[in-house]
Amino acid sequence: MRTFKSLLIAVSLLGGLTSAFAADKLLSKADLAAANSLRERALADPTSWQLVESLTTEVGARLAGSTGDKAAIQWGLREMNRLGFSNVRAMEVTVPHWVRGEAECAVLAPWPVNIPTLALGGSVGTDPAGVEAEAVMVKDLAALAALPAGAVKDRIVYFSNRMDRTQDGSGYGRAVPVRTQGPSAAAALGARAIVIRSISTGSNRFAHTGALRYQPDVPRIAAFAISNPDADALERQFASGEKVRMRLRSTARDLPPEKSANVIGEIPGTDRANEIVILGAHLDSWDPGVGAIDDGAGVAIMMGVAKLIRELDLKPRRTLRVVLFANEEFGTSGSRTYTTAAQAESVRHVMGFEADFGAGPVWRLSSRVNPNQLPVVEQIQRALAPLKLARGGNAANGGADLDGLTRAGMALLSPDLDGTKYFDVHHTANDTMAQVDPASLRQATAAFAVAAWLAAQYPGEWETVTEAKPARR
Amino acid sequence: MRTFKSLLIAVSLLGGLTSAFAADKLLSKADLAAANSLRERALADPTSWQLVESLTTEVGARLAGSTGDKAAIQWGLREMNRLGFSNVRAMEVTVPHWVRGEAECAVLAPWPVNIPTLALGGSVGTDPAGVEAEAVMVKDLAALAALPAGAVKDRIVYFSNRMDRTQDGSGYGRAVPVRTQGPSAAAALGARAIVIRSISTGSNRFAHTGALRYQPDVPRIAAFAISNPDADALERQFASGEKVRMRLRSTARDLPPEKSANVIGEIPGTDRANEIVILGAHLDSWDPGVGAIDDGAGVAIMMGVAKLIRELDLKPRRTLRVVLFANEEFGTSGSRTYTTAAQAESVRHVMGFEADFGAGPVWRLSSRVNPNQLPVVEQIQRALAPLKLARGGNAANGGADLDGLTRAGMALLSPDLDGTKYFDVHHTANDTMAQVDPASLRQATAAFAVAAWLAAQYPGEWETVTEAKPARR
């Protein structure tokens, strides 16, 4: 928080310095005029919509290792070639192959009810007969740790932790530890299984899945999520004062790892072609929905940006590289493979963009650049003014897929997607095209297009950022 | 429509006649003052909320014939006794016992996908292997009838008909024939099964169930519903120009009929105790959700009204009778049993209220009274003014459970519940407490309480209505 404030101050101080800044380090009028054309073109262009519609209809769900995942790679290669990208290729990635199977969650007492549920991603299954036990309700990891010794031994632990709605997604970071760490934290205390209130801001009856992380030194127990309305009803059962008895069953299981791929295509640069402006999104999706907002929209935005720049024949100075990462959801092996490969390349990744937070609109421009480049960010912000973006400070943390490159010092520009409603739908069966607003998607594509184009044209150097990277949400 | 307009004119003409109306046919100042107290008390009273919460938590889903249905009867008797109603009793009703089982809907070509689906209520199941066939898309029954001979023989028929959003629910009446009549209409032309776009205004991925009606002279084929987002995606498959091949499977089946009951309780009248003002709602619900808005809210409103009138010790002149009908959803056998029994009673049903359209708010007061009583309706409308109700004309059609009594001439007062969002949720798994707004539920309870109390106090006679009843929505 302190870092963020001091950077905001830095931004406002630097605002007055632009005119004093060497002209050869600022964007040219021609490049800014081209940005205006690009923005207007993007606001009327249906490509992003058509791409996410095509991906969700022709491929649908595409969890790492699944047949849908393989179909998505072919889709990505086909569409990049159709759109005229250069150097279109698949970079092989090994991915885990977890299968959800079926899941059942029943309250047996005091009032019997079957609750729709989803296994958390990576969960082990239960015995075929399931796990039947008294359930203990705790709010979160701290409340679990504060229980008397033996309180959850042989029990089912229910985490009641509720996520807050925020525009920037910060509520997710605060709520999600029960999903990632809850299974092992409860298992370490002898629990037999866990159920969580979904990491969700929604009021519809959809359970939200998402990855858990088992610790190596404790037994692996099955983990489930239930929707907010079902969590409310379950908590009324606890409030009755009667003992709550539950039965859980899951056929989730791991299969041998599979081959997947990062799908890559470029708009080649001219005089600075060996400097890469990377446009990242992820091709995989959770299996209950069809991955429209997570992350079909991100894929569509990034491919739409490159398509527009190519179509307007803008000839960027730096190379724009669209990377559709494999397996963001289940351990980011696509990102890690890419980061390793990038270190061996003769090119340098100088600027990163990532779209993995829904289908827009963009409400803010954040950055993570060396302070020397803040005047250029200010120029880009002005070029985005017709799209009504706030300035978001210079502490952008980026998305999961650019994490490795960012830690190595790559600068970031982050047209921040509005997350207010994102967690109503994220990781549910309800992630469909009905959640994508065409006008917001076009606005988001326009914002990314302007920022990416101008980043590619910057006459100076995008310097390495040495400040420690803030924690990701 | 013509009837409705002319009645509106009649209402406005009669508006000026109140002062000339015999004073002994108008409501007293004391009764109107009591109505004000009742309204204010209702707006602060949590009883309706507590009742629907209790019913949905302790009983949950309660489809006719199920164990939940039986539990709901015990719940109703217990709660009516707890609230101090008189003559609390169960009236035995024979109900069908249909079991949903499991349902699967898959597109096999051009792009394979599994689609969440629900069997329509009353549907037969398929063979264990399912039905696999090419699918033919038609909009509605008229479009089906217009196809060339043999066009759907041995095919699956998909109805793409989309429901319009309206405040009064009229969009439902226009869209629902494909659900009720579609199965037999398609079977008569040789189809093997049908799938419908849900009769829904929602954009979430919930299929909506609801009863079908098989014709006796054609084969019974299995019938399924899919959500609006899935219908959109399926229509993109049809739009590809490729043949769409589907597979459907269902284990739905009929079991022998079961015993259920109408649950009845009263606030006894004084000098006109043999005249019944009936407050009807239905106790059963569809099985995928827990029946919060359909019709737990109606049950809670009506019980809340009677509780408030009793609690204020208002001593109504006519008897207020709360009837929680069995099996509204699956053939209205509770209503038919009640109507038959009412004909044998020594009391007369003179005025009906029904709440079966969600959890409020009430936006309008409609009526179906002999025009001689319109001045009193106008008085009631004025007593409701703080609740901001429009006047809805004198052509109320009532709900399904009062249909028999209304056809026999019983007058109706209808505080119309706002249906704008009702069909987003109706008949889905998403019918939970999260869809009930506490303030709207209190406002609805207040509106019904005022109107029911004043109807019970009317010093004149509620005359029989002889005009033909308009079609129900």
XYZ file of N, CA and C in Angstrom, chain A residues 49 53 56-60 111-113 116 203-206 229-230 232-233 236-237 288-290 425 428-435, chain B residues 49 53 56-60 111-113 116 203-206 229-230 232-233 236-237 288-290 425 428-435:
198
model
N -15.294 -10.403 -30.715
C -16.536 -11.137 -30.434
C -16.581 -12.441 -31.228
N -16.704 -16.225 -29.616
C -17.873 -17.028 -29.986
C -17.429 -18.331 -30.651
N -15.659 -20.713 -28.018
C -16.562 -21.337 -27.043
C -17.555 -22.277 -27.714
N -17.863 -22.036 -28.970
C -18.839 -22.884 -29.669
C -18.177 -24.109 -30.285
N -17.050 -23.892 -30.951
C -16.438 -24.980 -31.717
C -15.533 -25.838 -30.839
N -15.006 -25.248 -29.775
C -14.134 -25.995 -28.860
C -14.841 -26.197 -27.517
N -15.334 -25.136 -26.921
C -15.989 -25.237 -25.606
C -14.960 -25.394 -24.502
N -31.463 -31.408 8.618
C -32.475 -31.426 7.561
C -31.839 -31.933 6.277
N -32.181 -33.126 5.848
C -31.518 -33.712 4.682
C -31.706 -32.888 3.413
N -30.630 -32.720 2.682
C -30.693 -32.013 1.396
C -29.468 -32.390 0.569
N -25.853 -29.060 -4.828
C -24.988 -29.098 -6.013
C -23.563 -28.698 -5.623
N -24.858 -14.579 -6.549
C -25.999 -15.050 -5.773
C -26.745 -16.161 -6.509
N -26.211 -16.583 -7.639
C -26.813 -17.709 -8.345
C -26.236 -19.020 -7.840
N -26.972 -20.086 -8.134
C -26.632 -21.370 -7.524
C -25.609 -22.134 -8.365
N -24.441 -21.521 -8.484
C -23.330 -22.162 -9.170
C -22.170 -22.319 -8.204
N -25.776 -19.353 -2.312
C -27.098 -19.665 -1.720
C -27.104 -20.975 -0.936
N -26.360 -21.963 -1.421
C -26.309 -23.228 -0.681
C -25.502 -23.080 0.603
N -25.404 -20.350 2.364
C -26.339 -19.686 3.299
C -27.265 -20.721 3.947
N -27.793 -21.613 3.123
C -28.732 -22.621 3.652
C -28.023 -23.580 4.608
N -27.653 -22.016 7.913
C -28.888 -22.060 8.708
C -29.018 -23.414 9.407
N -28.493 -24.465 8.775
C -28.491 -25.768 9.450
C -27.567 -25.706 10.679
N -16.320 -26.823 -16.157
C -17.790 -26.779 -16.055
C -18.441 -25.820 -17.045
N -17.780 -24.688 -17.350
C -18.321 -23.745 -18.333
C -17.633 -23.929 -19.667
N -17.736 -22.913 -20.521
C -17.049 -22.980 -21.807
C -15.944 -21.923 -21.912
N -19.078 -15.205 -11.881
C -19.154 -16.201 -12.956
C -17.903 -17.077 -13.071
N -17.185 -21.161 -13.067
C -18.480 -21.842 -12.927
C -18.966 -22.364 -14.273
N -20.007 -23.185 -14.213
C -20.700 -23.631 -15.422
C -21.324 -22.475 -16.181
N -21.485 -21.346 -15.508
C -22.154 -20.186 -16.094
C -21.216 -19.303 -16.905
N -19.969 -19.721 -17.095
C -19.038 -18.930 -17.904
C -19.315 -19.214 -19.377
N -20.290 -18.460 -19.922
C -20.738 -18.642 -21.309
C -20.759 -17.294 -22.020
N -21.076 -17.321 -23.303
C -21.165 -16.097 -24.103
C -22.196 -15.109 -23.566
N -23.183 -15.608 -22.824
C -24.204 -14.697 -22.282
C -23.595 -13.708 -21.293
N -22.394 -13.980 -20.816
C -21.720 -13.107 -19.856
C -20.817 -12.087 -20.547
N -40.642 -13.546 5.806
C -39.262 -13.956 5.527
C -38.892 -15.220 6.312
N -37.897 -18.866 4.670
C -36.573 -19.380 5.037
C -36.701 -20.757 5.698
N -37.870 -23.448 3.053
C -36.846 -23.835 2.075
C -35.650 -24.525 2.736
N -35.407 -24.223 4.005
C -34.255 -24.826 4.684
C -34.617 -26.180 5.294
N -35.760 -26.227 5.961
C -36.102 -27.441 6.707
C -36.788 -28.482 5.827
N -37.437 -28.030 4.771
C -38.108 -28.956 3.850
C -37.373 -28.980 2.516
N -37.158 -27.807 1.925
C -36.500 -27.764 0.619
C -37.465 -28.143 -0.493
N -20.027 -29.908 -33.635
C -19.032 -29.693 -32.579
C -19.521 -30.343 -31.305
N -18.922 -31.430 -30.889
C -19.428 -32.169 -29.730
C -19.432 -31.323 -28.455
N -20.521 -31.421 -27.724
C -20.623 -30.721 -26.438
C -21.717 -31.381 -25.607
N -26.014 -29.021 -20.177
C -26.845 -29.254 -18.997
C -28.327 -29.209 -19.395
N -30.396 -15.190 -18.379
C -29.178 -15.386 -19.162
C -28.195 -16.287 -18.438
N -28.602 -16.822 -17.299
C -27.746 -17.779 -16.598
C -27.996 -19.187 -17.116
N -27.025 -20.059 -16.815
C -27.062 -21.374 -17.440
C -27.879 -22.363 -16.613
N -29.160 -22.053 -16.484
C -30.096 -22.946 -15.803
C -31.178 -23.365 -16.783
N -28.368 -19.596 -22.645
C -27.014 -19.578 -23.234
C -26.701 -20.851 -24.024
N -27.194 -21.988 -23.551
C -26.941 -23.224 -24.304
C -27.759 -23.262 -25.587
N -28.508 -20.614 -27.339
C -27.752 -19.748 -28.260
C -26.607 -20.520 -28.913
N -25.888 -21.287 -28.082
C -24.742 -22.040 -28.612
C -25.210 -23.129 -29.578
N -25.934 -21.680 -32.881
C -24.719 -21.432 -33.673
C -24.279 -22.719 -34.373
N -24.547 -23.867 -33.766
C -24.238 -25.132 -34.453
C -25.151 -25.283 -35.679
N -35.814 -29.165 -8.861
C -34.389 -28.785 -8.952
C -33.983 -27.711 -7.949
N -34.871 -26.752 -7.657
C -34.580 -25.724 -6.655
C -35.216 -26.068 -5.326
N -35.342 -25.058 -4.472
C -36.005 -25.291 -3.183
C -37.323 -24.517 -3.076
N -35.853 -17.193 -13.055
C -35.540 -18.153 -11.992
C -36.559 -19.301 -11.876
N -36.300 -23.432 -11.909
C -34.885 -23.788 -12.062
C -34.281 -24.197 -10.716
N -33.090 -24.744 -10.780
C -32.305 -25.038 -9.573
C -31.969 -23.766 -8.809
N -32.083 -22.628 -9.472
C -31.696 -21.346 -8.871
C -32.821 -20.708 -8.051
N -33.927 -21.414 -7.873
C -35.022 -20.866 -7.054
C -34.681 -21.090 -5.573
N -33.918 -20.133 -5.026
C -33.431 -20.213 -3.646
C -33.732 -18.899 -2.923
N -33.415 -18.860 -1.646
C -33.619 -17.656 -0.836
C -32.849 -16.445 -1.366
N -31.765 -16.693 -2.102
C -30.994 -15.566 -2.644
C -31.822 -14.748 -3.628
N -32.927 -15.299 -4.105
C -33.786 -14.592 -5.058
C -34.913 -13.819 -4.364
